[in-house]
Short mmCIF file of N, CA and C in Angstrom, two decimals:
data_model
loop_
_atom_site.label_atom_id
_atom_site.label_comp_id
_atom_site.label_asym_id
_atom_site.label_seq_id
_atom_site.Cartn_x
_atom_site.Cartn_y
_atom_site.Cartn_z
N UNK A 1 46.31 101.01 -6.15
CA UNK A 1 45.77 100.66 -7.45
C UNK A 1 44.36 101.23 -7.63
N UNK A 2 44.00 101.36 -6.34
CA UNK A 2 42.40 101.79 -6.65
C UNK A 2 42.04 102.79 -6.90
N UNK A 3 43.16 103.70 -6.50
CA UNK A 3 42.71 105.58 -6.92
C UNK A 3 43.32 105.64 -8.55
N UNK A 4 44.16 104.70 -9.54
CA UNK A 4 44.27 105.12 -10.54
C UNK A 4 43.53 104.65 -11.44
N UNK A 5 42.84 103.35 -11.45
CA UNK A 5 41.07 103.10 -11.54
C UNK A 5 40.50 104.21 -11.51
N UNK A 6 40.37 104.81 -10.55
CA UNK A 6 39.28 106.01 -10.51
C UNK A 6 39.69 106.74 -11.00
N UNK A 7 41.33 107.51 -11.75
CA UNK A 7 41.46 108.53 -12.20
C UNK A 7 41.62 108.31 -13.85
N UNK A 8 41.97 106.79 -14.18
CA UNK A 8 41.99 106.22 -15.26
C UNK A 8 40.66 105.10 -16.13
N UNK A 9 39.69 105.72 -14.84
CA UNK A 9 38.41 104.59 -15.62
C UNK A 9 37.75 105.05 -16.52
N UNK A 10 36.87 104.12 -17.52
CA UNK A 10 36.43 104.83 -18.77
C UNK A 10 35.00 105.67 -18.04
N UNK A 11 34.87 106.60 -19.53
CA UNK A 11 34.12 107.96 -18.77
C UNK A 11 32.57 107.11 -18.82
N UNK A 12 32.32 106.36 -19.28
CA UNK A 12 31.00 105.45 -19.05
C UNK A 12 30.97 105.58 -17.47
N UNK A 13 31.60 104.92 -16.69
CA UNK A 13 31.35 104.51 -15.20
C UNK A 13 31.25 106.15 -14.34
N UNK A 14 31.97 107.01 -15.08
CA UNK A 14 32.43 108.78 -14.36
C UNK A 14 30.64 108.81 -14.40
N UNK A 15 30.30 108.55 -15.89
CA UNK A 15 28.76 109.57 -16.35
C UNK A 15 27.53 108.88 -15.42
N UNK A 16 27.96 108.21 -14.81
CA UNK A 16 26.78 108.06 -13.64
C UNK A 16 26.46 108.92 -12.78
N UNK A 17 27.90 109.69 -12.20
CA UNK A 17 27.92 110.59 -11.64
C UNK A 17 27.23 111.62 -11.79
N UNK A 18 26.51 111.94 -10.45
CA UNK A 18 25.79 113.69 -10.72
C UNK A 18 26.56 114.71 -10.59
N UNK A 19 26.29 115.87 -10.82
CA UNK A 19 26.77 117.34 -10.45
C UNK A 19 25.63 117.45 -9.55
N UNK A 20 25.96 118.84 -8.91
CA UNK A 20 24.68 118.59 -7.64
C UNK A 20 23.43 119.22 -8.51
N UNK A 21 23.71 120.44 -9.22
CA UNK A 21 22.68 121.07 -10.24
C UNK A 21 21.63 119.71 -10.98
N UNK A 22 21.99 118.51 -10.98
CA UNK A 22 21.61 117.43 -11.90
C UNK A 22 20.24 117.28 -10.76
N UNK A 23 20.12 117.62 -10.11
CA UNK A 23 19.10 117.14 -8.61
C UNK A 23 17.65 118.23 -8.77
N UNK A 24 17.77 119.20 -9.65
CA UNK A 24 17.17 120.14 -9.53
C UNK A 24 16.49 120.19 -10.60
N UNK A 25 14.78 119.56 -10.88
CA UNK A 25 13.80 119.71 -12.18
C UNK A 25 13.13 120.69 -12.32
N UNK A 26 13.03 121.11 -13.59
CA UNK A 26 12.21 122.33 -13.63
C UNK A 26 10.84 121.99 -14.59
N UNK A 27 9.80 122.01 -14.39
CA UNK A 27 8.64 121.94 -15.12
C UNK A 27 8.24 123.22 -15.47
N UNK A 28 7.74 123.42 -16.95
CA UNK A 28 7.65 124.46 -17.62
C UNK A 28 6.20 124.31 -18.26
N UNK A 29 5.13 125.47 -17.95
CA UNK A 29 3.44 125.56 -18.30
C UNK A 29 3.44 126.78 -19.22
N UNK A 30 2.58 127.02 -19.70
CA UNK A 30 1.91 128.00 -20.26
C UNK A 30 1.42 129.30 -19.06
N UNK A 31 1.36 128.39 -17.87
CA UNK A 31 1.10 129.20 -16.93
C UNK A 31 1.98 129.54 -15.40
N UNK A 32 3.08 128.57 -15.22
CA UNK A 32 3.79 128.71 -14.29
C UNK A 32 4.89 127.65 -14.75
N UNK A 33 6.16 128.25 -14.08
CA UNK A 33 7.03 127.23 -13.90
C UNK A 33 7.72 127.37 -12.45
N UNK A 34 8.14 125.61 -12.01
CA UNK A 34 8.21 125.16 -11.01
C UNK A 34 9.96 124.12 -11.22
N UNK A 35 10.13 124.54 -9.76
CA UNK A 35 11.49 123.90 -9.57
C UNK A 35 11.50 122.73 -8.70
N UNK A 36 12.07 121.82 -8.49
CA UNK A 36 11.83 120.80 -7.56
C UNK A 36 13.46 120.41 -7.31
N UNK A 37 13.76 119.69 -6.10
CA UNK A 37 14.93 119.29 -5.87
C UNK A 37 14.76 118.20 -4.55
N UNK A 38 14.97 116.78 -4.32
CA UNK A 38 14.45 115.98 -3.14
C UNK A 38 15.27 116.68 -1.95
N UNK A 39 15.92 117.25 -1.78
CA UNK A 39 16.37 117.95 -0.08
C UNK A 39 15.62 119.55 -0.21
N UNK A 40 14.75 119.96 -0.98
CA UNK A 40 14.55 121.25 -0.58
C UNK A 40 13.32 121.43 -1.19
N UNK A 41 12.70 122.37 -0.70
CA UNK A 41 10.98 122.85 -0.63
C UNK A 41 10.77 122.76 -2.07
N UNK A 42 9.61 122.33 -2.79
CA UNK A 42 9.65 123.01 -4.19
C UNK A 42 9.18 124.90 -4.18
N UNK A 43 9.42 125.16 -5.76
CA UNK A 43 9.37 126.78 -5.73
C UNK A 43 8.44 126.81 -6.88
N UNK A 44 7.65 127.78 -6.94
CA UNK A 44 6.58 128.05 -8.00
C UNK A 44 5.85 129.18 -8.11
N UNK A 45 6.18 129.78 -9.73
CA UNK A 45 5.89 131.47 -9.90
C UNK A 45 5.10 131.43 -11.28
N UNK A 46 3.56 132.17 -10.82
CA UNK A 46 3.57 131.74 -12.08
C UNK A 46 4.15 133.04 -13.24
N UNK A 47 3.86 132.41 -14.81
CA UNK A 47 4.69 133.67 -15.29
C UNK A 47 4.33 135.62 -14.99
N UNK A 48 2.97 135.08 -15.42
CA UNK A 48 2.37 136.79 -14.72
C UNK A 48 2.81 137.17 -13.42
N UNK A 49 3.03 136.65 -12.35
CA UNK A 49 3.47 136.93 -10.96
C UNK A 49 5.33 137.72 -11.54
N UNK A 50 6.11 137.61 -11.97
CA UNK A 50 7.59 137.47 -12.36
C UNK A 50 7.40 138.88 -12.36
N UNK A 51 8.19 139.58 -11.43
CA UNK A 51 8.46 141.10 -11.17
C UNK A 51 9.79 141.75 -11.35
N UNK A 52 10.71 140.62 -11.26
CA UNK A 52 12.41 141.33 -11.34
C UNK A 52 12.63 140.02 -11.56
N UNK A 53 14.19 139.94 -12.02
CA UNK A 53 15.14 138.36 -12.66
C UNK A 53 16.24 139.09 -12.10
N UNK A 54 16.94 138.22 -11.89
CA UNK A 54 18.55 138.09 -11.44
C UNK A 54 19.11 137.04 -11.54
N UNK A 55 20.54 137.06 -11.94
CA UNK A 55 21.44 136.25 -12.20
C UNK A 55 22.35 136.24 -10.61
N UNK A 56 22.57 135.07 -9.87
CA UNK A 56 23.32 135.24 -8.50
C UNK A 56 24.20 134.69 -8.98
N UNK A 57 25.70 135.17 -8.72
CA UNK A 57 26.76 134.31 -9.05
C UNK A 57 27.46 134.05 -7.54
N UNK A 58 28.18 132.48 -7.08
CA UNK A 58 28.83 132.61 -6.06
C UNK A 58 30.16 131.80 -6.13
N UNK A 59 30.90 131.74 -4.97
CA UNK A 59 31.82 131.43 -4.89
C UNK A 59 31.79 129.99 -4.65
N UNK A 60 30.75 129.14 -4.81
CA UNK A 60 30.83 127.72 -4.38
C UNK A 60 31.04 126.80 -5.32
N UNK A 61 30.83 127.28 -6.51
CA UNK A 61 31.42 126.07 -7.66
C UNK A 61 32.60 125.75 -7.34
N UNK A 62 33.10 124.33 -7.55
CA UNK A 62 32.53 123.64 -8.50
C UNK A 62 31.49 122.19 -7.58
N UNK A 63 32.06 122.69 -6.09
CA UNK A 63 31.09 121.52 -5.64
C UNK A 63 29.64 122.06 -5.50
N UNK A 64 29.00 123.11 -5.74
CA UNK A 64 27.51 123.65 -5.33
C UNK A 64 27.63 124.50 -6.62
N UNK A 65 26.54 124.54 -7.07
CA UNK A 65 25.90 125.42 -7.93
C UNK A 65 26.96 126.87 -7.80
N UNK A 66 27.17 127.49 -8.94
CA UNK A 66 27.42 128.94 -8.63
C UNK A 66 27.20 130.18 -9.29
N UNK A 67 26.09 129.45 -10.26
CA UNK A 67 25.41 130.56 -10.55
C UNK A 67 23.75 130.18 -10.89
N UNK A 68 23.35 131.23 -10.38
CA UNK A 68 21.44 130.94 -10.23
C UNK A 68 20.99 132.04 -10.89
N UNK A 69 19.44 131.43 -11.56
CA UNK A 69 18.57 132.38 -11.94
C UNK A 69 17.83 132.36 -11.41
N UNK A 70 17.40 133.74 -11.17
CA UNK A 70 16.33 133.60 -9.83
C UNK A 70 15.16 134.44 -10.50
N UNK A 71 13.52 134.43 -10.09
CA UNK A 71 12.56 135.13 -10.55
C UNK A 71 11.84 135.21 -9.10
N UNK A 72 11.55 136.30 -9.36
CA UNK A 72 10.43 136.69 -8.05
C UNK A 72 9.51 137.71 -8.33
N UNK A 73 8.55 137.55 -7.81
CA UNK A 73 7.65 138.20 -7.49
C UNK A 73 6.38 137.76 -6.62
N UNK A 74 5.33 138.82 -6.57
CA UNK A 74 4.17 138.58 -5.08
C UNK A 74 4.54 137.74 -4.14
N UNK A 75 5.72 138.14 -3.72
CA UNK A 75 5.94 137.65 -2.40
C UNK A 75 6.74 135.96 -2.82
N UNK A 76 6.91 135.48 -4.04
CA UNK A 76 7.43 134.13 -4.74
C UNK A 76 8.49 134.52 -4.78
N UNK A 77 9.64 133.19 -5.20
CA UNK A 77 10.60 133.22 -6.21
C UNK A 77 10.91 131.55 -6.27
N UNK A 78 11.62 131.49 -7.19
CA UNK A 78 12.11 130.48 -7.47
C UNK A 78 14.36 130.54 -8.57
N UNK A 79 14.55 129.80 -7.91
CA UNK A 79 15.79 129.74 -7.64
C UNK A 79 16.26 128.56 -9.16
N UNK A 80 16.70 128.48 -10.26
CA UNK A 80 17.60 127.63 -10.67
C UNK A 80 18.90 127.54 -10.94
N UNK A 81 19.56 126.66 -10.60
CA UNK A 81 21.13 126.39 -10.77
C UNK A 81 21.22 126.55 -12.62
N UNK A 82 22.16 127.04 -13.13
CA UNK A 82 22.68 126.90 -14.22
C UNK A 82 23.11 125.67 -14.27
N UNK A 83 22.95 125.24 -15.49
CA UNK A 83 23.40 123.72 -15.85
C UNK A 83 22.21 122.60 -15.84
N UNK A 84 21.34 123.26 -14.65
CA UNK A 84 20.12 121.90 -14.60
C UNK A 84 19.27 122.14 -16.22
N UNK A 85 18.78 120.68 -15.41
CA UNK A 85 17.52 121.00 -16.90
C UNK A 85 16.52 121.45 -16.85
N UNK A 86 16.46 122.61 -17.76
CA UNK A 86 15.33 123.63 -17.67
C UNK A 86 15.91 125.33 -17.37
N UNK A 87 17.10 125.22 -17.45
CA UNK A 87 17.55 126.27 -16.86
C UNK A 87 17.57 127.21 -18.30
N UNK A 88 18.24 126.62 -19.37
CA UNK A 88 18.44 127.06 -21.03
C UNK A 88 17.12 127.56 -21.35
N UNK A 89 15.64 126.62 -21.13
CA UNK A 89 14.34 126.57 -21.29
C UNK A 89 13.58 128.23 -20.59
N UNK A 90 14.12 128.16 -19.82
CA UNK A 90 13.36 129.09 -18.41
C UNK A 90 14.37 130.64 -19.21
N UNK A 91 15.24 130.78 -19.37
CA UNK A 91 16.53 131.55 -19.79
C UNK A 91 15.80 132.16 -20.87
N UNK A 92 15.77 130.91 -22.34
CA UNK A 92 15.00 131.50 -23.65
C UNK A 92 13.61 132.37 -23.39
N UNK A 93 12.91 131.96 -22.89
CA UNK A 93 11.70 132.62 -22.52
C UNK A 93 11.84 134.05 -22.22
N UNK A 94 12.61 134.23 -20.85
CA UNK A 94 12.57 135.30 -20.25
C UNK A 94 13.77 136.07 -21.07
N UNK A 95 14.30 135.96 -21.54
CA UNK A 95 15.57 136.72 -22.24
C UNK A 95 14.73 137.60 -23.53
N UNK A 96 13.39 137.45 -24.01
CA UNK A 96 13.03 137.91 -24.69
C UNK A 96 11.71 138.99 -23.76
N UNK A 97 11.89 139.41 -22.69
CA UNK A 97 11.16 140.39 -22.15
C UNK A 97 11.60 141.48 -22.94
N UNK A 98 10.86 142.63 -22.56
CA UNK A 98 11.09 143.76 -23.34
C UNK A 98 11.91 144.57 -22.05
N UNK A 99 13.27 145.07 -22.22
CA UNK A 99 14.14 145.89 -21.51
C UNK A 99 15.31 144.47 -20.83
N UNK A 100 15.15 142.77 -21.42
CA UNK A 100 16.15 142.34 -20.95
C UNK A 100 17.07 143.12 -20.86
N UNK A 101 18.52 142.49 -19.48
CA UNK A 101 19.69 143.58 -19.58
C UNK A 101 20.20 142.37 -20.27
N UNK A 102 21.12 141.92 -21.40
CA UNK A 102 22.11 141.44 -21.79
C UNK A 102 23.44 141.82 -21.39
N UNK A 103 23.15 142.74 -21.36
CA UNK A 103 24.47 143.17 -20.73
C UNK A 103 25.16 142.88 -19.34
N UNK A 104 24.55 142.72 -18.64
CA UNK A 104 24.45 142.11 -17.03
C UNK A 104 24.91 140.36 -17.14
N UNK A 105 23.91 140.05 -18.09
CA UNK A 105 24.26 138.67 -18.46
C UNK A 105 26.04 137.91 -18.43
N UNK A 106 26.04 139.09 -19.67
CA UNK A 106 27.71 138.68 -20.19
C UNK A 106 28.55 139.34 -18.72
N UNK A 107 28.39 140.37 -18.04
CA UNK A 107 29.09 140.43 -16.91
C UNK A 107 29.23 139.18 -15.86
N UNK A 108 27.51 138.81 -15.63
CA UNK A 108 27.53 137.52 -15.07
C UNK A 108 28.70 136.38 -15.28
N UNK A 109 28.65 135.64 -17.02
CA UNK A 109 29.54 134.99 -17.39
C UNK A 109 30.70 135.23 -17.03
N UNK A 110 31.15 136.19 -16.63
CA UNK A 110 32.58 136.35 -16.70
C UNK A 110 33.24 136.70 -14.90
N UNK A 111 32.10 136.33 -14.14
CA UNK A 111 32.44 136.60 -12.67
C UNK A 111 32.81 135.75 -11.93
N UNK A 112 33.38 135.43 -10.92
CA UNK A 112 33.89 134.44 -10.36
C UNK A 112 33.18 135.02 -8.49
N UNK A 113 33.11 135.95 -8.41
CA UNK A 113 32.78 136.65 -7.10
C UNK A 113 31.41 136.57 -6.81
N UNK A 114 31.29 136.70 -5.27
CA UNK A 114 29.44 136.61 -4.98
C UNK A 114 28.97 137.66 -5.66
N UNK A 115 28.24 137.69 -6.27
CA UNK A 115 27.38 139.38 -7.01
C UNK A 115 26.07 138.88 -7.42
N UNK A 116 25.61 140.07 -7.39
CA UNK A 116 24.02 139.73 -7.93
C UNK A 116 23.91 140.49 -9.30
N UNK A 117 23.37 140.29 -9.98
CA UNK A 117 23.19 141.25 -11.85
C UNK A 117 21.30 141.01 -11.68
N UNK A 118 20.85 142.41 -11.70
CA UNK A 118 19.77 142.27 -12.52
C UNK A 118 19.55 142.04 -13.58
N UNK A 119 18.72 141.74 -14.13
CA UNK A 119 19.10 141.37 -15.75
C UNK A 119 17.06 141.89 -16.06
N UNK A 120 16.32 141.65 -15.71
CA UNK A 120 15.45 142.15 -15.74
C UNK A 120 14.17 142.76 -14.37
N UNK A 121 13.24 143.97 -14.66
CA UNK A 121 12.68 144.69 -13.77
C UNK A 121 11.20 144.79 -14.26
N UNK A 122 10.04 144.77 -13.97
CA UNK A 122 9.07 144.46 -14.48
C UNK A 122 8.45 146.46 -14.36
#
């Protein structure tokens, strides 16, 4: 009886539930943005430091993240899961560099395999 409770309970009691991406905050400055997550180091770039973007896609969804945006530069980067909050935020910003690839993007969307897409190069 107890597993059809769980497959038949109302979605109130489900929405407590996290995704693991739900673990991962992103704070957004005028001058840097920063990722945080309680099992892992925080990450912090500020925007002038941002030298290349990539989209990582992997094979671990749906229990782990499986696709990340990543920014790096001077020796930084910082890592967000798609789906967290801040990820849409961090996305709008940088999607309006001059030479975004969009195009890489929509390849991204549509991958299921480990790959990396540049999407921007400073």
């Amino acid at each position: 009886m107890g597993l059809w409770n769980e497959i038949f309970s109302s979605k109130s009691k489900k929405s407590n539930r996290k995704n693991p991406e739900d673990y991962f905050e992103t704070e957004i400055t005028e001058s840097y943005v920063k990722v945080t997550h309680p099992e892992r180091k925080d990450e912090q770039i500020d925007w002038k430091e941002i030298e290349e973007i990539q989209l990582i896609n992997t094979d671990e969804g749906p229990f782990l993240p499986d696709v990340w945006l990543i920014l790096t530069g001077n020796g930084k980067g910082i890592s967000i899961p798609q789906g967290s909050e801040g990820w849409i935020k961090v996305y709008d910003i940088v999607s309006k560099y001059d030479g975004f690839n969009f195009e890489n993007v929509i390849k991204s969307a549509s991958c299921t395999e480990n790959k990396t897409f540049d999407i921007w190069k400073k």
